[in-house]
Short mmCIF file of C-alpha atoms in Angstrom, two decimals:
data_model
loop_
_atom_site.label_atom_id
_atom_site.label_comp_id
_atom_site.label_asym_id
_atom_site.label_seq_id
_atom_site.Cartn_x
_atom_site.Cartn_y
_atom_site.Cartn_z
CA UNK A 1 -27.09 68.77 20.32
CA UNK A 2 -27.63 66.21 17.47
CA UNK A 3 -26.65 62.54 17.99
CA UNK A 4 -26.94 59.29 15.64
CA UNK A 5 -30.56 57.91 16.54
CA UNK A 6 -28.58 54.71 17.38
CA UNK A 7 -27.14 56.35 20.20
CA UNK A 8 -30.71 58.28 21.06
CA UNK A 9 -32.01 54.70 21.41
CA UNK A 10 -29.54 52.82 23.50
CA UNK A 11 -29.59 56.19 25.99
CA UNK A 12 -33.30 56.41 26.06
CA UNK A 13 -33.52 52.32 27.25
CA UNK A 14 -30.40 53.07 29.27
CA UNK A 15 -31.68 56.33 31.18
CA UNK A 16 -34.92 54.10 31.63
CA UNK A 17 -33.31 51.92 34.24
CA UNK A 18 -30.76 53.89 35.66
CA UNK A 19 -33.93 56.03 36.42
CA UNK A 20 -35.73 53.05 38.06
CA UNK A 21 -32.36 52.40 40.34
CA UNK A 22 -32.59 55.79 41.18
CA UNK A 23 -36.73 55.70 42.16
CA UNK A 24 -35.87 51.98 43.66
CA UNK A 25 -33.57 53.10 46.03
CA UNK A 26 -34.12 56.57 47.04
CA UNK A 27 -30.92 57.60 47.12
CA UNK A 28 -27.50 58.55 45.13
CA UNK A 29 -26.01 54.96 45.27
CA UNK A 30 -26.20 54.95 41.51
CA UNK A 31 -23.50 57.82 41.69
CA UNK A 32 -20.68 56.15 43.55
CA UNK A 33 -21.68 52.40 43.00
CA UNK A 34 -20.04 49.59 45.55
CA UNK A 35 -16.98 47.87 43.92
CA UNK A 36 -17.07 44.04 42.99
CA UNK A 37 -20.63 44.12 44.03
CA UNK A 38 -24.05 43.53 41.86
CA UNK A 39 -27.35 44.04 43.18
CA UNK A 40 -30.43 42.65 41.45
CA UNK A 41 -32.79 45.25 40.24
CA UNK A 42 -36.62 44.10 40.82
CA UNK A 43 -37.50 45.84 37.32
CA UNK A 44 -41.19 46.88 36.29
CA UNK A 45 -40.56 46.52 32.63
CA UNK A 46 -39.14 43.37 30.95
CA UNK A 47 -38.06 44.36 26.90
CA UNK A 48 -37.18 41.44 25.03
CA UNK A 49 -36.10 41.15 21.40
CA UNK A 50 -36.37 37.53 20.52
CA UNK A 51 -35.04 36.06 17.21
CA UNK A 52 -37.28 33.76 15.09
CA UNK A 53 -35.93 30.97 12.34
CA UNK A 54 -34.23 33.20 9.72
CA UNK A 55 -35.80 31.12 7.27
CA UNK A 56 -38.95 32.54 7.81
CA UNK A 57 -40.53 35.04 4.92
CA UNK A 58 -40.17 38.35 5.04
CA UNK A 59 -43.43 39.55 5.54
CA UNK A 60 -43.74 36.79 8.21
CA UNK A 61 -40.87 37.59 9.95
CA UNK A 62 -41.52 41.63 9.89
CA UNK A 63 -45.11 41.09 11.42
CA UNK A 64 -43.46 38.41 14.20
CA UNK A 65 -41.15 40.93 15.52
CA UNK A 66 -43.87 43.80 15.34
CA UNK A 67 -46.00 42.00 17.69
CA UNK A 68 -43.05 41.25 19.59
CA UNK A 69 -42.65 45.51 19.98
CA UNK A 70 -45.96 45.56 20.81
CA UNK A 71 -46.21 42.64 23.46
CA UNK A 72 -43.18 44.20 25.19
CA UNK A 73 -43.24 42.11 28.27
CA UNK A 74 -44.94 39.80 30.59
CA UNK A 75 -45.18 42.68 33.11
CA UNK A 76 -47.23 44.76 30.91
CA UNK A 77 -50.33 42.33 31.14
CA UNK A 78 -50.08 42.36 34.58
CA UNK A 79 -50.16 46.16 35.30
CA UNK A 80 -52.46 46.66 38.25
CA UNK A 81 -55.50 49.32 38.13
CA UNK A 82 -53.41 51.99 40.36
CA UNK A 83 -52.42 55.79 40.30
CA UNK A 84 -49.16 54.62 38.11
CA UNK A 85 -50.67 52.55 35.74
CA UNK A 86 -50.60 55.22 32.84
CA UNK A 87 -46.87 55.52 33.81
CA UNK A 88 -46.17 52.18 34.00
CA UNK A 89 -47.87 51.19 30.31
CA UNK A 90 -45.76 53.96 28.53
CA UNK A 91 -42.31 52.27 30.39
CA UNK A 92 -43.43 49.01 28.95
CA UNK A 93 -43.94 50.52 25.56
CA UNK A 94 -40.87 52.28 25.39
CA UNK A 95 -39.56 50.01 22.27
CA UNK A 96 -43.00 50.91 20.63
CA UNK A 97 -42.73 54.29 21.38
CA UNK A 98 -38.99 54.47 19.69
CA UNK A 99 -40.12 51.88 16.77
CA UNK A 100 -42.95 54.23 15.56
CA UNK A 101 -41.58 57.62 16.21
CA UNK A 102 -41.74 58.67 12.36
CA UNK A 103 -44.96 58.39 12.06
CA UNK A 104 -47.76 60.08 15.25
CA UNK A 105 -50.99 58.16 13.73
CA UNK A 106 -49.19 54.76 13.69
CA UNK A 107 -47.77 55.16 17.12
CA UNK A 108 -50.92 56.42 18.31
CA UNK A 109 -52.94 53.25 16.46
CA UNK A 110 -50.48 51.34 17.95
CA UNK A 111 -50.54 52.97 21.50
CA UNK A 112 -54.44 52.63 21.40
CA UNK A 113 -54.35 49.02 20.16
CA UNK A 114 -51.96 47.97 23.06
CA UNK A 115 -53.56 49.37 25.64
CA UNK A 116 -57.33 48.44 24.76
CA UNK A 117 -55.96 44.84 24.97
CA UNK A 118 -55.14 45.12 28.48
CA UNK A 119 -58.65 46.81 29.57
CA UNK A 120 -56.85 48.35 32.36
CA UNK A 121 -59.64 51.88 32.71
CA UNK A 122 -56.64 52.91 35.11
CA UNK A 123 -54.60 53.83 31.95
CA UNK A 124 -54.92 57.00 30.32
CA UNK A 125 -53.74 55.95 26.98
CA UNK A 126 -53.48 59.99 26.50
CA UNK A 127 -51.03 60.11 29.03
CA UNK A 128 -48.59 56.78 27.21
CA UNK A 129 -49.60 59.27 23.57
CA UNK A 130 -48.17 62.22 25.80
CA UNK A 131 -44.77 60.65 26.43
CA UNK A 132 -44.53 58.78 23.41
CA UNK A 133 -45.09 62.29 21.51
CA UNK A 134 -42.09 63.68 23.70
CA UNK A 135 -40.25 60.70 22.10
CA UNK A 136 -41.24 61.93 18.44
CA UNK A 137 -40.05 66.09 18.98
CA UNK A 138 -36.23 64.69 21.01
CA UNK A 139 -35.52 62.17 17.73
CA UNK A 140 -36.56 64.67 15.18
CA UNK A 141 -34.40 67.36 16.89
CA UNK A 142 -37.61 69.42 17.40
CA UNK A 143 -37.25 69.52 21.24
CA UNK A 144 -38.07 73.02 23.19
CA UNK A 145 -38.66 72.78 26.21
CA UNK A 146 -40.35 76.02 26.41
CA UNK A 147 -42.65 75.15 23.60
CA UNK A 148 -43.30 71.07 24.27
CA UNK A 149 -46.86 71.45 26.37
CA UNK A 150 -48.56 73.83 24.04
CA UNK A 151 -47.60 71.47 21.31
CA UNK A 152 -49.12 68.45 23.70
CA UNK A 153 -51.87 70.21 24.14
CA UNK A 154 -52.07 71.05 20.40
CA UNK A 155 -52.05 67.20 19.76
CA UNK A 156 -53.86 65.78 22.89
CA UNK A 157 -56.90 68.02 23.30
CA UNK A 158 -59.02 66.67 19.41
CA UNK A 159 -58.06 63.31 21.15
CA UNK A 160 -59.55 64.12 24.53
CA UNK A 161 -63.60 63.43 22.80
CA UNK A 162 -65.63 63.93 26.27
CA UNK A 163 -62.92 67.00 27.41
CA UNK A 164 -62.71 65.19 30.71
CA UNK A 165 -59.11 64.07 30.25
CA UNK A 166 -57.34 65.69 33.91
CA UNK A 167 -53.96 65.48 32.23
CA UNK A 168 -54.65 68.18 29.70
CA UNK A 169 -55.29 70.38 32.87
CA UNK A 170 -52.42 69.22 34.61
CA UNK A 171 -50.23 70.03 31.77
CA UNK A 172 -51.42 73.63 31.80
CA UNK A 173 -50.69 73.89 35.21
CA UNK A 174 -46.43 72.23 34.18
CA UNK A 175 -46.92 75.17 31.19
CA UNK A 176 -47.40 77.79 33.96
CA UNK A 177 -44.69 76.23 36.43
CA UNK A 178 -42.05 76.26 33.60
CA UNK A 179 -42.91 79.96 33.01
CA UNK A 180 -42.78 80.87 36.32
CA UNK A 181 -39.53 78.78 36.84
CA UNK A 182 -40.96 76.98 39.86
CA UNK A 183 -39.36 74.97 42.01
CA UNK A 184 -40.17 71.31 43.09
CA UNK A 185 -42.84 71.86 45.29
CA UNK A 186 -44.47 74.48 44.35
CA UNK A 187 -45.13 72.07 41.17
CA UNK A 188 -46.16 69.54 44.18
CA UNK A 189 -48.69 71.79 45.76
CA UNK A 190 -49.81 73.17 42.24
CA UNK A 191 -50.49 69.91 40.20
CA UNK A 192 -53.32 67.23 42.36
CA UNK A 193 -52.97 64.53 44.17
CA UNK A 194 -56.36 63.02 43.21
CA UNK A 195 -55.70 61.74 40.18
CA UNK A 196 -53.31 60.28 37.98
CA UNK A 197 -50.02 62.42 37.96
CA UNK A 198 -47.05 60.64 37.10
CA UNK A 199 -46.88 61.78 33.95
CA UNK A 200 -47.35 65.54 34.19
CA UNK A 201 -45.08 65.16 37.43
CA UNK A 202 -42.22 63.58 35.00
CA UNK A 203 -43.00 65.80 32.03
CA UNK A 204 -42.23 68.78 34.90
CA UNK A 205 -38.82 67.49 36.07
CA UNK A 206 -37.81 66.39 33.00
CA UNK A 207 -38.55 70.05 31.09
CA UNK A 208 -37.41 72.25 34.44
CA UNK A 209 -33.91 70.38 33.84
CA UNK A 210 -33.36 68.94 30.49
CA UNK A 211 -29.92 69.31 29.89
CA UNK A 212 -28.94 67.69 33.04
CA UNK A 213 -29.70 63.97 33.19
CA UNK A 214 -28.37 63.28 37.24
CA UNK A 215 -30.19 66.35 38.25
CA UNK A 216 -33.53 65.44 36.46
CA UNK A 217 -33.15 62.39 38.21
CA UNK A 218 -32.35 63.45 41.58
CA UNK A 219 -35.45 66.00 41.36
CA UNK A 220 -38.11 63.03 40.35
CA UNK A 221 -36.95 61.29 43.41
CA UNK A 222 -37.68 64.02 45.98
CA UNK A 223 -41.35 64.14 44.01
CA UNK A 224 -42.37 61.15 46.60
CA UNK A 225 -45.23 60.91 44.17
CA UNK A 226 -44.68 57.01 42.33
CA UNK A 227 -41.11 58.08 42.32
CA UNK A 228 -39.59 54.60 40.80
CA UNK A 229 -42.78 55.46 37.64
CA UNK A 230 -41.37 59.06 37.52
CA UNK A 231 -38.11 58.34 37.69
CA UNK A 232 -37.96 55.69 35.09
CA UNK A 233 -39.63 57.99 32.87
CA UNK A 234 -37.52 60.89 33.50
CA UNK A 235 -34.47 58.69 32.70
CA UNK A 236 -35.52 57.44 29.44
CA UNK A 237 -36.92 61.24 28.38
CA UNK A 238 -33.62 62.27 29.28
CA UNK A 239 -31.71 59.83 27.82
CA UNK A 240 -33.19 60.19 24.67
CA UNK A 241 -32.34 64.50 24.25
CA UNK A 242 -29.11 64.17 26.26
CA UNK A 243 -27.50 60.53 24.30
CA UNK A 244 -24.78 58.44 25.49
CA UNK A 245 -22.83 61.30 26.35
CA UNK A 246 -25.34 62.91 28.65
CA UNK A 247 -25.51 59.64 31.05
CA UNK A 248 -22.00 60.37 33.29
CA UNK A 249 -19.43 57.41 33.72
CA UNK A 250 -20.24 57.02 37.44
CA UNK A 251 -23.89 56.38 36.26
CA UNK A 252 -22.23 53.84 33.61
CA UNK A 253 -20.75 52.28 35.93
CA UNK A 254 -23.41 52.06 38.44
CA UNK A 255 -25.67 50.51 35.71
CA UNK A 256 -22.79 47.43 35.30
CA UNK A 257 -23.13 47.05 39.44
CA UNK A 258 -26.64 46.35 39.30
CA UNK A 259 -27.93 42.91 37.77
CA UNK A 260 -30.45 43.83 35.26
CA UNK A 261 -33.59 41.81 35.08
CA UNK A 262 -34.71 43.66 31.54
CA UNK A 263 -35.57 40.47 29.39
CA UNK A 264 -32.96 38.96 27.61
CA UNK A 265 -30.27 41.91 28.85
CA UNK A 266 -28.34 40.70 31.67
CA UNK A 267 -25.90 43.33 31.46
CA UNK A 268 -25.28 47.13 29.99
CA UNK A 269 -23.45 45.71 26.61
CA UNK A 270 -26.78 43.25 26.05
CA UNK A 271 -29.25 46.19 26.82
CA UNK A 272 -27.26 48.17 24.47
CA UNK A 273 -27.66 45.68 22.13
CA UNK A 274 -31.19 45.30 22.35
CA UNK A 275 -31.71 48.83 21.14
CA UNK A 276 -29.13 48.29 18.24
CA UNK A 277 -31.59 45.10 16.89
CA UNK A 278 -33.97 47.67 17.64
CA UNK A 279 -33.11 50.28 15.60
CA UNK A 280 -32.22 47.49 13.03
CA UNK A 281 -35.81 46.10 12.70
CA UNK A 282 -36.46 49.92 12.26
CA UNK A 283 -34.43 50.47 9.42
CA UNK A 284 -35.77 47.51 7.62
CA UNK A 285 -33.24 44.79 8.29
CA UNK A 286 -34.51 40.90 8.11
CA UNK A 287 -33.02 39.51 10.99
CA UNK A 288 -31.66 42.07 13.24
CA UNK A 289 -30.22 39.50 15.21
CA UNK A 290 -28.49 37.33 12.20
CA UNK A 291 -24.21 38.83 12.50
CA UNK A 292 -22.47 39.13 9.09
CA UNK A 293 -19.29 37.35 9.71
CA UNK A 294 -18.26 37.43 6.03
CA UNK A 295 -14.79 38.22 4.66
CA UNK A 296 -14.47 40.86 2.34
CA UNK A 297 -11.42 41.47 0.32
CA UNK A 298 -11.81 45.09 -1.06
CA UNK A 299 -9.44 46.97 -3.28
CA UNK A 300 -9.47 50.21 -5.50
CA UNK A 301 -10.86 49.89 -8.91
CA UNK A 302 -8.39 48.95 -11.74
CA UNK A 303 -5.44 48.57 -10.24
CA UNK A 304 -3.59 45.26 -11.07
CA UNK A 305 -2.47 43.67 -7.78
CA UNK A 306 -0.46 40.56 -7.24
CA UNK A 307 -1.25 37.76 -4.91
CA UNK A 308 0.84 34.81 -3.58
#
């Protein structure tokens, strides 16, 4: 189903932390949240979207909040060398990932430059490319989820120079799950445990269930493989193909119960908002955080009108 990219965006950093709630605690709390309560959420990513002096010039102003995008959060320097490091750097980069989804070479620049910063050898920048690229086929309506991996692989394998990459293996082996229509663990037993999986674990229960976004979820958690990682990623993937109107109100709702730890965003309404000043910097506005609180006094054309 098509929706506004406005709403894509807000339900793509939206699924991403109902998806950590989910992977934090384990359980279906998010579902039936407790009433007048709100529980802090210890989150692994931190977007911000900061607003400069609106006097600056443009092209100063465009390049401030580009590194901004691309310096997502404190949290992203201090990813540890671990088994969920790749899954952890794409979370941090979602705002890159959604800023730069027109265009695969700049994202992938972009990816590339971002993580050789961090010198983390734990990250498998194919793996962030591989989820970002996911990103690019659900906003341009492209999304199959029969024919996603061999387009992956398509894209992944001239970028894989020494053909040692073990994700492009591990995506064959989601390929052959989805065929086979495989349940949970036989995709456990099937894809490693020796390396880095918590992306092709994701891509699996994202693509076994896409049109569902609570049973996606519930199917990352029972991966016990990095489940808060796969879960958050499985929420924003979600997200993003199913919108606004994919997310149910109980899972809403849960998100207003839990105090949000995301940056600036406090609350739903503010992370909502930080993907509108997103998608405004996108579109090419100067100050996505400056409001227009003119007063406009509009009419139809030639038609004499008296005032007073």
């Amino acid at each position: 189903m098509q929706y506004a990219l406005l709403n894509r965006f807000q339900a793509t950093l939206l699924g991403a932390v109902l998806g950590e709630m989910v992977g934090e605690t384990s359980d279906e709390t998010w579902r039936q949240p407790a009433q007048g309560t709100r529980t802090q959420l210890p989150s692994s990513f931190n977007w911000r979207t900061i607003a400069p002096s609106p006097t600056l010039p443009l092209q100063t102003l465009t390049q401030f909040y580009l590194q901004d995008l691309l310096q997502p959060s404190a949290s992203f320097s201090e990813i540890a060398a671990s088994p969920e490091a790749t899954g952890q750097a794409a979370i941090a980069l979602l705002p890159t990932l959604l800023f730069f989804h027109e265009d695969r070479l700049k994202l992938w620049k972009q990816l590339r430059q971002a993580v050789d910063r961090l010198q983390n050898s734990s990250i498998d920048l194919l793996g962030v490319y591989a989820i970002g690229s996911t990103i690019v086929e659900i906003l341009h309506e492209r999304f199959d989820p029969l024919t996603l991996i061999p387009q992956l692989l398509s894209t992944l394998k001239p970028l894989d120079h020494q053909h040692q990459a073990p994700l492009i293996e591990q995506l064959q082996q989601v390929q052959t799950l989805l065929e086979q229509q495989a349940g949970l663990e036989a995709a456990l037993r099937l894809i490693p445990r020796r390396s880095e999986q918590t992306v092709a674990i994701a891509l699996y229960c994202f693509l076994s269930t896409p049109e569902d976004f609570g049973l996606a979820l519930m199917r990352a958690a029972r991966s016990g493989r990095q489940v808060a990682v796969v879960c958050t990623i499985v929420g924003a993937l979600s997200g993003a193909h199913n919108g606004l109107n994919g997310i149910t109100i109980a899972g809403r709702l849960a998100a207003d119960s839990w105090q949000l730890t995301t940056g600036e965003a406090r609350s739903q309404s503010e992370l909502l908002n930080q993907a509108d000043r997103l998608l405004a910097l996108w579109s090419g506005v100067y100050n996505p955080t400056l409001g227009d609180r003119s007063t406009y006094a509009v009419a139809a054309p030639q038609v004499i009108r008296k005032f007073g």
